[in-house]
Structure formats: structure tokens, C-alpha cells
Short mmCIF file of C-alpha atoms and ligand atoms in Angstrom, two decimals:
data_model
loop_
_atom_site.label_atom_id
_atom_site.label_comp_id
_atom_site.label_asym_id
_atom_site.label_seq_id
_atom_site.Cartn_x
_atom_site.Cartn_y
_atom_site.Cartn_z
CA MET A 1 -33.47 2.15 -8.72
CA LYS A 2 -32.53 4.06 -5.56
CA ALA A 3 -30.39 2.30 -2.94
CA ALA A 4 -32.64 1.06 -0.12
CA ASN A 5 -30.46 2.82 2.43
CA MET A 6 -29.72 6.34 1.20
CA ASN A 7 -26.41 6.37 3.08
CA GLN A 8 -25.21 3.17 1.40
CA GLY A 9 -21.85 3.62 -0.30
CA ARG A 10 -21.75 7.31 0.55
CA GLY A 11 -19.13 7.09 3.27
CA VAL A 12 -18.78 8.37 6.80
CA ILE A 13 -19.79 11.99 6.21
CA GLU A 14 -23.32 11.15 5.05
CA ARG A 15 -23.65 8.48 7.73
CA PHE A 16 -22.48 10.57 10.69
CA ARG A 17 -23.06 14.14 9.52
CA ASP A 18 -24.60 15.21 12.87
CA PHE A 19 -21.39 14.32 14.67
CA LEU A 20 -18.94 15.88 12.22
CA PRO A 21 -17.87 19.43 11.39
CA PRO A 22 -19.94 20.86 8.52
CA CYS A 23 -19.02 19.64 5.03
CA GLU A 24 -20.62 21.36 2.05
CA THR A 25 -18.64 19.32 -0.45
CA VAL A 26 -18.43 15.57 0.06
CA VAL A 27 -15.30 13.90 -1.29
CA SER A 28 -15.88 10.23 -0.50
CA LEU A 29 -14.72 6.86 -1.75
CA GLY A 30 -17.28 4.95 0.32
CA GLU A 31 -15.02 4.61 3.37
CA GLY A 32 -16.08 3.19 6.74
CA ASN A 33 -18.65 0.52 7.54
CA THR A 34 -15.77 -1.92 8.01
CA PRO A 35 -16.29 -5.43 9.44
CA LEU A 36 -16.22 -5.98 13.19
CA VAL A 37 -15.21 -9.63 13.11
CA TYR A 38 -15.81 -11.91 16.09
CA SER A 39 -12.68 -13.95 16.70
CA PRO A 40 -13.30 -17.33 18.31
CA ARG A 41 -9.62 -18.10 18.73
CA LEU A 42 -8.72 -14.79 20.35
CA SER A 43 -11.75 -15.17 22.63
CA GLU A 44 -10.59 -18.67 23.53
CA ARG A 45 -7.10 -17.37 24.25
CA ILE A 46 -8.34 -15.15 27.07
CA GLY A 47 -11.28 -17.38 28.10
CA ARG A 48 -13.49 -16.52 31.09
CA GLY A 49 -16.42 -15.74 28.80
CA CYS A 50 -14.69 -12.76 27.18
CA GLU A 51 -15.56 -11.88 23.58
CA VAL A 52 -12.87 -10.51 21.28
CA PHE A 53 -13.64 -8.65 18.05
CA VAL A 54 -11.29 -7.43 15.32
CA LYS A 55 -12.24 -4.12 13.68
CA ASN A 56 -10.76 -4.62 10.22
CA GLU A 57 -9.85 -1.18 8.95
CA GLY A 58 -7.71 -2.68 6.19
CA VAL A 59 -10.79 -2.97 4.00
CA ASN A 60 -11.25 0.78 3.62
CA PRO A 61 -10.93 2.09 0.03
CA THR A 62 -7.16 2.65 0.15
CA GLY A 63 -6.58 -0.18 2.60
CA SER A 64 -6.24 1.70 5.90
CA PHE A 65 -8.17 3.63 8.56
CA LYS A 66 -6.77 6.91 7.23
CA ASP A 67 -9.63 7.15 4.73
CA ARG A 68 -12.15 7.98 7.48
CA GLY A 69 -10.25 11.10 8.39
CA MET A 70 -9.20 11.92 4.85
CA THR A 71 -12.77 12.21 3.53
CA VAL A 72 -13.53 14.90 6.14
CA ALA A 73 -10.18 16.69 5.80
CA VAL A 74 -10.31 16.81 2.00
CA SER A 75 -13.99 17.74 1.81
CA ARG A 76 -13.46 20.66 4.18
CA ALA A 77 -10.25 21.68 2.41
CA ILE A 78 -12.27 21.97 -0.82
CA ASP A 79 -14.96 23.98 1.03
CA ARG A 80 -12.23 26.41 2.10
CA GLY A 81 -10.96 26.78 -1.46
CA ALA A 82 -7.71 24.84 -1.01
CA ARG A 83 -5.57 24.65 -4.14
CA ALA A 84 -3.33 21.75 -2.98
CA LEU A 85 -2.92 19.20 -0.20
CA ILE A 86 0.28 18.28 1.59
CA CYS A 87 1.24 15.64 4.12
CA ALA A 88 4.16 13.84 5.72
CA SER A 89 3.74 10.11 5.98
CA THR A 90 5.06 6.70 6.88
CA GLY A 91 3.00 5.52 3.90
CA ASN A 92 -0.71 5.12 4.54
CA THR A 93 -1.56 8.79 4.95
CA SER A 94 0.17 9.49 1.63
CA ALA A 95 -1.76 6.72 -0.15
CA SER A 96 -5.05 8.00 1.26
CA ALA A 97 -4.31 11.69 0.63
CA ALA A 98 -3.25 10.91 -2.95
CA ALA A 99 -6.49 9.01 -3.66
CA TYR A 100 -8.83 11.62 -2.13
CA ALA A 101 -6.93 14.44 -3.84
CA ALA A 102 -7.40 12.64 -7.16
CA ARG A 103 -11.10 12.27 -6.43
CA ALA A 104 -11.33 15.97 -5.52
CA GLY A 105 -9.30 17.01 -8.57
CA ILE A 106 -6.55 18.88 -6.74
CA PRO A 107 -2.81 18.20 -6.53
CA CYS A 108 -1.23 16.52 -3.53
CA ALA A 109 2.38 16.64 -2.32
CA VAL A 110 3.73 14.00 0.02
CA VAL A 111 6.99 14.25 1.98
CA LEU A 112 8.36 10.86 3.02
CA PRO A 113 11.40 9.39 4.76
CA ALA A 114 13.44 8.06 1.81
CA GLY A 115 13.72 4.28 1.59
CA LYS A 116 11.39 3.76 4.56
CA ILE A 117 7.99 3.42 2.90
CA ALA A 118 6.48 -0.02 2.32
CA THR A 119 6.19 -0.96 -1.35
CA GLY A 120 2.39 -1.18 -1.58
CA LYS A 121 1.86 2.28 -0.12
CA LEU A 122 4.39 3.98 -2.36
CA VAL A 123 2.82 2.23 -5.34
CA GLN A 124 -0.55 3.70 -4.35
CA ALA A 125 0.76 7.26 -3.99
CA ILE A 126 2.43 7.00 -7.41
CA ALA A 127 -0.66 5.46 -9.05
CA HIS A 128 -2.88 8.28 -7.78
CA GLY A 129 -0.50 10.89 -9.17
CA ALA A 130 0.84 12.53 -6.01
CA ARG A 131 3.98 14.65 -6.12
CA ILE A 132 6.37 12.54 -4.04
CA VAL A 133 9.32 14.09 -2.23
CA PRO A 134 11.52 11.59 -0.38
CA ILE A 135 13.79 13.23 2.20
CA ASP A 136 16.98 12.06 3.87
CA GLY A 137 15.45 12.03 7.32
CA THR A 138 12.80 10.48 9.55
CA PHE A 139 9.00 10.83 9.51
CA ASP A 140 9.40 13.35 12.34
CA ASP A 141 11.68 15.48 10.09
CA ALA A 142 9.14 15.19 7.25
CA LEU A 143 6.29 16.38 9.48
CA ARG A 144 8.38 19.34 10.65
CA MET A 145 8.84 20.43 7.01
CA VAL A 146 5.19 19.93 6.20
CA ARG A 147 4.16 22.14 9.15
CA GLU A 148 6.37 24.89 7.73
CA LEU A 149 5.12 24.48 4.16
CA GLY A 150 1.54 24.37 5.38
CA ALA A 151 1.97 27.79 6.94
CA GLU A 152 2.45 29.08 3.39
CA LYS A 153 -0.84 29.80 1.67
CA ASP A 154 -2.80 27.36 -0.51
CA PHE A 155 -1.47 24.17 1.08
CA VAL A 156 -3.85 22.34 3.40
CA ILE A 157 -2.08 19.88 5.69
CA VAL A 158 -3.93 16.57 5.85
CA ASN A 159 -1.91 14.93 8.60
CA SER A 160 -3.70 14.14 11.86
CA ILE A 161 -2.61 17.54 13.23
CA ASN A 162 -5.57 18.69 11.11
CA PRO A 163 -8.56 18.31 13.49
CA ASP A 164 -10.80 17.26 10.59
CA ARG A 165 -8.79 14.04 10.34
CA ILE A 166 -9.47 13.24 13.99
CA ALA A 167 -13.15 14.08 13.56
CA GLY A 168 -13.46 11.62 10.68
CA GLN A 169 -11.58 8.86 12.45
CA LYS A 170 -13.97 9.07 15.44
CA THR A 171 -16.54 7.34 13.27
CA ALA A 172 -14.86 3.96 13.79
CA ALA A 173 -15.78 4.15 17.50
CA PHE A 174 -19.36 5.12 16.53
CA GLU A 175 -19.67 2.05 14.31
CA ILE A 176 -18.43 -0.24 17.08
CA VAL A 177 -20.92 1.16 19.62
CA GLU A 178 -23.75 0.85 17.09
CA GLU A 179 -22.84 -2.73 16.27
CA LEU A 180 -22.20 -4.01 19.81
CA GLY A 181 -25.11 -2.02 21.26
CA ASP A 182 -22.69 -0.42 23.74
CA ALA A 183 -19.02 0.47 24.04
CA PRO A 184 -16.65 -2.44 24.66
CA SER A 185 -14.80 -2.72 27.98
CA PHE A 186 -11.39 -2.51 26.32
CA HIS A 187 -10.15 -1.09 23.05
CA LEU A 188 -6.67 -2.01 21.81
CA LEU A 189 -4.84 -0.32 18.95
CA PRO A 190 -1.37 0.42 17.54
CA VAL A 191 0.07 3.86 18.29
CA GLY A 192 2.34 5.82 15.93
CA ASN A 193 1.71 9.53 15.52
CA ALA A 194 -1.06 9.07 18.13
CA GLY A 195 -3.94 10.48 16.09
CA ASN A 196 -6.06 7.35 16.02
CA ILE A 197 -6.11 6.65 19.75
CA THR A 198 -7.08 10.30 20.25
CA ALA A 199 -9.88 9.95 17.69
CA TYR A 200 -11.33 6.72 19.11
CA TRP A 201 -11.37 8.16 22.61
CA ALA A 202 -13.14 11.30 21.35
CA GLY A 203 -15.68 9.11 19.53
CA TYR A 204 -16.40 6.93 22.55
CA GLN A 205 -16.78 9.97 24.78
CA GLU A 206 -19.10 11.71 22.35
CA PHE A 207 -21.45 8.73 22.02
CA TRP A 208 -21.42 8.29 25.81
CA GLN A 209 -22.25 11.97 26.36
CA ARG A 210 -25.13 11.64 23.91
CA SER A 211 -26.39 8.56 25.81
CA LYS A 212 -25.73 6.21 22.92
CA SER A 213 -23.61 4.04 25.23
CA THR A 214 -23.60 3.33 28.95
CA ARG A 215 -19.86 2.95 29.47
CA LEU A 216 -16.44 4.00 28.21
CA PRO A 217 -13.69 1.55 27.28
CA ALA A 218 -10.19 1.51 28.71
CA MET A 219 -7.88 2.48 25.84
CA LEU A 220 -4.82 0.24 25.48
CA GLY A 221 -2.15 1.49 23.07
CA PHE A 222 0.80 -0.48 21.72
CA GLN A 223 4.02 0.92 20.28
CA ALA A 224 6.85 -0.98 18.61
CA ALA A 225 9.67 -1.61 21.10
CA GLY A 226 12.21 0.37 19.03
CA ALA A 227 9.81 3.29 18.46
CA ALA A 228 8.10 3.80 21.79
CA PRO A 229 8.38 7.46 22.85
CA ILE A 230 5.11 7.55 24.81
CA PHE A 231 5.92 4.33 26.66
CA HIS A 232 9.41 5.58 27.58
CA ASN A 233 8.22 9.16 28.04
CA ARG A 234 11.03 10.58 25.90
CA VAL A 235 11.63 11.47 22.25
CA ILE A 236 13.33 8.65 20.30
CA GLU A 237 15.77 10.26 17.84
CA ASN A 238 16.23 7.25 15.55
CA PRO A 239 13.17 5.04 15.88
CA GLU A 240 13.56 1.55 14.41
CA THR A 241 11.05 -1.22 13.81
CA ILE A 242 9.92 -3.58 11.06
CA ALA A 243 6.47 -1.96 11.44
CA SER A 244 7.37 1.04 9.25
CA ALA A 245 3.93 2.65 9.64
CA ILE A 246 4.56 3.31 13.33
CA ARG A 247 8.29 4.12 13.08
CA ILE A 248 7.82 7.48 14.82
CA GLY A 249 9.95 9.00 17.58
CA ASN A 250 8.07 12.19 18.44
CA PRO A 251 4.32 11.78 17.89
CA ALA A 252 2.30 14.90 17.11
CA GLY A 253 -0.62 13.60 19.19
CA TRP A 254 1.50 12.73 22.24
CA LYS A 255 -0.37 14.94 24.75
CA GLN A 256 -3.83 13.93 23.52
CA ALA A 257 -2.88 10.25 23.56
CA ARG A 258 -1.57 10.60 27.11
CA ALA A 259 -4.88 12.19 28.10
CA ALA A 260 -6.87 9.37 26.44
CA LEU A 261 -4.81 6.76 28.28
CA ASP A 262 -5.16 8.51 31.64
CA GLU A 263 -8.82 9.49 31.38
CA SER A 264 -9.87 6.01 30.24
CA ASN A 265 -7.82 4.21 32.92
CA GLY A 266 -5.94 2.61 30.03
CA ALA A 267 -2.30 1.76 29.49
CA ILE A 268 0.49 1.98 26.94
CA ASP A 269 2.85 -0.91 26.31
CA ILE A 270 5.39 -2.15 23.77
CA VAL A 271 5.62 -5.17 21.49
CA THR A 272 8.81 -6.44 19.85
CA ASP A 273 9.34 -6.90 16.10
CA GLU A 274 9.42 -10.67 16.68
CA GLU A 275 6.03 -10.52 18.40
CA ILE A 276 4.67 -8.32 15.60
CA LEU A 277 5.74 -10.68 12.80
CA ALA A 278 4.63 -13.80 14.66
CA THR A 279 1.22 -12.21 15.29
CA GLN A 280 0.85 -11.08 11.67
CA GLY A 281 1.45 -14.69 10.55
CA TRP A 282 -0.87 -16.10 13.22
CA LEU A 283 -3.80 -13.86 12.29
CA ALA A 284 -3.36 -14.58 8.57
CA GLN A 285 -3.07 -18.33 9.06
CA THR A 286 -5.60 -18.99 11.82
CA GLU A 287 -8.22 -16.28 11.40
CA GLY A 288 -7.88 -15.49 7.68
CA ILE A 289 -7.20 -11.80 8.23
CA PHE A 290 -4.09 -10.44 6.49
CA ILE A 291 -2.82 -7.23 8.04
CA GLU A 292 0.33 -5.16 7.81
CA PRO A 293 2.98 -5.46 10.54
CA ALA A 294 2.03 -2.18 12.29
CA SER A 295 -1.54 -3.41 12.62
CA ALA A 296 -0.37 -6.58 14.33
CA ALA A 297 0.75 -4.47 17.31
CA SER A 298 -2.79 -4.42 18.72
CA ILE A 299 -3.19 -8.20 18.54
CA ALA A 300 0.35 -8.81 19.83
CA GLY A 301 -0.61 -6.48 22.69
CA PHE A 302 -3.80 -8.47 23.26
CA PHE A 303 -1.70 -11.62 23.73
CA LYS A 304 0.27 -9.82 26.44
CA CYS A 305 -2.98 -8.85 28.12
CA ALA A 306 -4.32 -12.40 27.88
CA GLU A 307 -1.13 -13.68 29.46
CA GLN A 308 -1.20 -10.97 32.14
CA VAL A 309 2.17 -9.52 31.23
CA GLY A 310 2.99 -5.88 30.37
CA ALA A 311 -0.23 -3.89 29.93
CA GLY A 312 -2.13 -7.03 30.98
CA ARG A 313 -0.72 -6.61 34.46
CA LEU A 314 -1.85 -3.00 34.61
CA VAL A 315 -5.47 -3.55 33.67
CA GLN A 316 -7.94 -5.90 35.27
CA ILE A 317 -9.89 -7.70 32.54
CA SER A 318 -12.99 -8.98 34.26
CA ASP A 319 -14.95 -12.09 33.19
CA GLY A 320 -17.28 -11.60 30.22
CA SER A 321 -15.52 -8.45 28.96
CA GLN A 322 -15.97 -7.33 25.38
CA ILE A 323 -12.63 -6.49 23.82
CA VAL A 324 -12.10 -4.79 20.45
CA CYS A 325 -8.74 -4.78 18.66
CA THR A 326 -8.39 -2.43 15.71
CA VAL A 327 -6.23 -3.66 12.86
CA THR A 328 -5.32 -0.58 10.90
CA GLY A 329 -4.03 -1.56 7.45
CA HIS A 330 -4.17 -4.34 4.85
CA GLY A 331 -1.32 -6.83 4.58
CA LEU A 332 -0.83 -6.27 0.86
CA LYS A 333 0.45 -2.77 1.59
CA ASP A 334 3.62 -4.01 3.23
CA PRO A 335 4.54 -7.33 1.63
CA ASP A 336 8.33 -6.98 1.89
CA SER A 337 8.93 -9.39 4.76
CA ILE A 338 6.79 -12.05 3.04
CA LEU A 339 7.99 -11.43 -0.55
CA ARG A 340 11.29 -13.09 0.28
CA ARG A 341 9.45 -16.39 0.71
CA ILE A 342 8.40 -16.33 -2.95
CA ASP A 343 11.99 -17.19 -3.89
CA SER A 344 11.74 -20.51 -2.06
CA LEU A 345 8.91 -21.71 -4.33
CA GLU A 346 10.11 -24.26 -6.87
CA SER A 347 8.15 -25.24 -9.98
CA VAL A 348 7.38 -28.88 -10.78
CA PRO A 349 6.56 -30.42 -14.17
CA ALA A 350 2.87 -30.24 -15.17
CA GLU A 351 2.28 -33.92 -14.40
CA ILE A 352 -0.40 -35.09 -11.99
CA ASP A 353 1.88 -37.39 -9.94
CA LYS A 354 4.48 -34.68 -9.45
CA VAL A 355 1.85 -32.15 -8.45
CA ARG A 356 0.24 -34.65 -6.04
CA ARG A 357 3.62 -35.36 -4.45
CA ALA A 358 4.41 -31.64 -4.21
CA ILE A 359 1.13 -30.98 -2.39
CA GLY A 360 2.22 -33.53 0.16
CA PHE A 361 -1.08 -33.99 2.06
N1 F0G B 1 -1.29 1.58 11.81
C1 F0G B 1 -1.02 1.95 10.54
C2 F0G B 1 -1.18 0.93 9.48
C3 F0G B 1 -0.60 3.27 10.27
O1 F0G B 1 -0.35 3.63 9.02
C4 F0G B 1 -0.46 4.18 11.34
C5 F0G B 1 0.00 5.55 11.09
C6 F0G B 1 -0.76 3.73 12.62
C7 F0G B 1 -1.17 2.43 12.82
C8 F0G B 1 -0.67 4.61 13.81
O2 F0G B 1 -1.72 5.52 13.86
O3 F0G B 1 -0.38 7.57 13.78
O4 F0G B 1 -2.79 7.63 14.38
O5 F0G B 1 -1.12 6.65 15.94
N2 F0G B 1 0.42 5.97 9.97
C9 F0G B 1 0.75 7.36 9.66
C10 F0G B 1 1.03 7.54 8.19
C11 F0G B 1 1.73 7.98 10.55
O6 F0G B 1 1.75 8.46 7.80
O7 F0G B 1 0.47 6.79 7.39
P1 F0G B 1 -1.51 6.94 14.53
#
């Protein structure tokens, strides 16, 4: 039996072909079509009739938003006769590139800052058979090497400096407009290498230009306090944050992100590691959505907006606004800060009274 909707399970290329660069080959794992979840508690937090939605990108095939861009980048790399893929990564890009390379049947090399990649992501890259090269340096060093290696023939770079990645990632904005019936008033997201904020802004603009929406959102980006080059307007030589995915001191998409922020009347702000971890726990325990620390930056930023501090002071959130926060990656990717709590679990004898007492409520 044929699927009722011919685009079902065929990913973002088949769904949004008219808005994407041409792809002859389609290398897809069924990415996109992620839930836009209404959050009653976040809506309550800001009040005044505002509606807050969480775009949960952690449920993409490899557990992050990178898959939207990777399907386009890898499909077009195959069209061009690429023999191998290469990327630098803080983890998620490498997991996604490794999976799509496996699907395409070509090798993939990933260059990573040694000792700085969250367990789940490294496990993925290994499982999918990527060639992994840890370096004694930062993500920014790794990307510099990848740019050089990519200039040599046969390697296609699948970082977000590849415009096909940005094109694919635009599709998240398309989905939001389609689902809400218009663009939201505000869009909040974490910022690392600054590809995703660039992509969302491009997507919103494109749908607006094609009259699929009547407005454009203000883009609000959030960096980790110890890795906030755009916020401070200077390169950070040794970025540091618990949110390893956005531990980046010199983002490749800096200029484009700045343009997105300025053109959309948006703002960039910072959130501390404490705020990130507290928000990650809050979202898991009150809304049932488990995200990685980097992803919590958007929600931690939302709290600042709701309380009218930081970026919240810079933007006027009017009554009845629709607000979308993107959460970028699944919590299982980066379990390290929570794993420690497993040690505090103590077993009890398999006796009903002891179990009842241990439950305690
Ligand atoms: N959230 C997660 C979970 C990420 O993995 C990244 C980037 C970002 C946010 C920031 O997005 O770079 O487009 O501004 N991760 C890249 C990587 C750098 O290598 O996986 P961005």
C-alpha cells in the first residue's frame, strides 16, 4: 500500500523541494517534521495572553537539528561526485555527518576538540563508522584545519560554512509558519557557530517574500556566558561552558548572525551555566522534554525575557505574542552532568515493604 501522503517519511528535501537547491540524489533519514509543542507553563510564565511553543529538534533521526542541513549537503555532495565528507564539530554535526555518510555509502572524517565531545555524540560518530581525529585544540582550531583540508580535492565540507547546510536548516522555519499559520512574533534559539540563526532568518524571510506569512519574527539568540563572542563583539580564545555544543569562540556565521539580529530587530544575550543546567532540569521535570544543555540556552533566555532582564529589556513583547523557542538536541546525547547522579542510587531488598518505604510517597 502506498503512503497516503507521498512525502511521508521522505524528509525535508521531498517536502520542500521548491525552496531548496536542486538535489538529484536524495540521501534522507526522514528528518524534519518535528513537534512544535505548546507549553502551558512557559506561556503562564510570561502571561498577558502570550503563547509559547517549543520546537523540539531533538527528535530528528540523529537527535539534533543538524540532520535538516545534512540531508541537503550530503545529497548535493553525492550529486557532485564527492568521494568523502569532512567536518569539524562540537559533537552533533559529526554524529549527523557520520550517519548520512553511512546512508550514502561514502567515508566521513571528523575533526574534534579532544576530550570536549559529549559521550552520546561521540558514541554515534563511532557507531556510524566515521574516521575520528581528536585534536589538541578548540573547535575553532578544528574548523580551521577542515577548511584547509576541504580545499584539497575530493573532500566535501559539511559544516554550516557549506550553504547547502543552511538551505536545509531553513526548513524548520517553514514548518513553524505552516503549523502556526503565520510566523511567530519572536523566535529564540541557542547560538554557537551561528549557522542555525542564519538559516531560520533566511527561512522566515523566504516564506514572507512568497506571501506565505504576513510578518517576520524578531530573532533572539543566546550564547553561553563563557563562550559569547557575538555578545561581547570579540573573539574568545578559550571559550568555556558546560554546554559543549556551543563552546565556540569565533563563529563562522558571525556576520550573517549579526545581520539576522539587526534586520529582525532582535537581540543577542548570554545565559550562565547555572541557568542552563537549572533550565534543562526544569524542562525535563515540568514539561517532559529532555534536552541537552546547549539547547536549554533558548529556554533560559526566554526566562530572562519573561522577567524583563537582559534581552527581555531590549525587546518589547506585546500582549498575545506567539513565541517559539527551538531546542536543538536530545538530552541523551550529553548525559555526563546527570550520570553522576546514578551513583547515589542505592538498591533495596526485593521485598514489598522495603520497596514501598523506598518510594516514600
Ligand atoms: N545546539 C546544539 C545542540 C548544537 O549542537 C549546536 C551547534 C548549536 C546549538 C548551535 O548552532 O552552531 O548553528 O549556532 N553545534 C555544532 C556542531 C557547532 O559541531 O555540532 P549553530
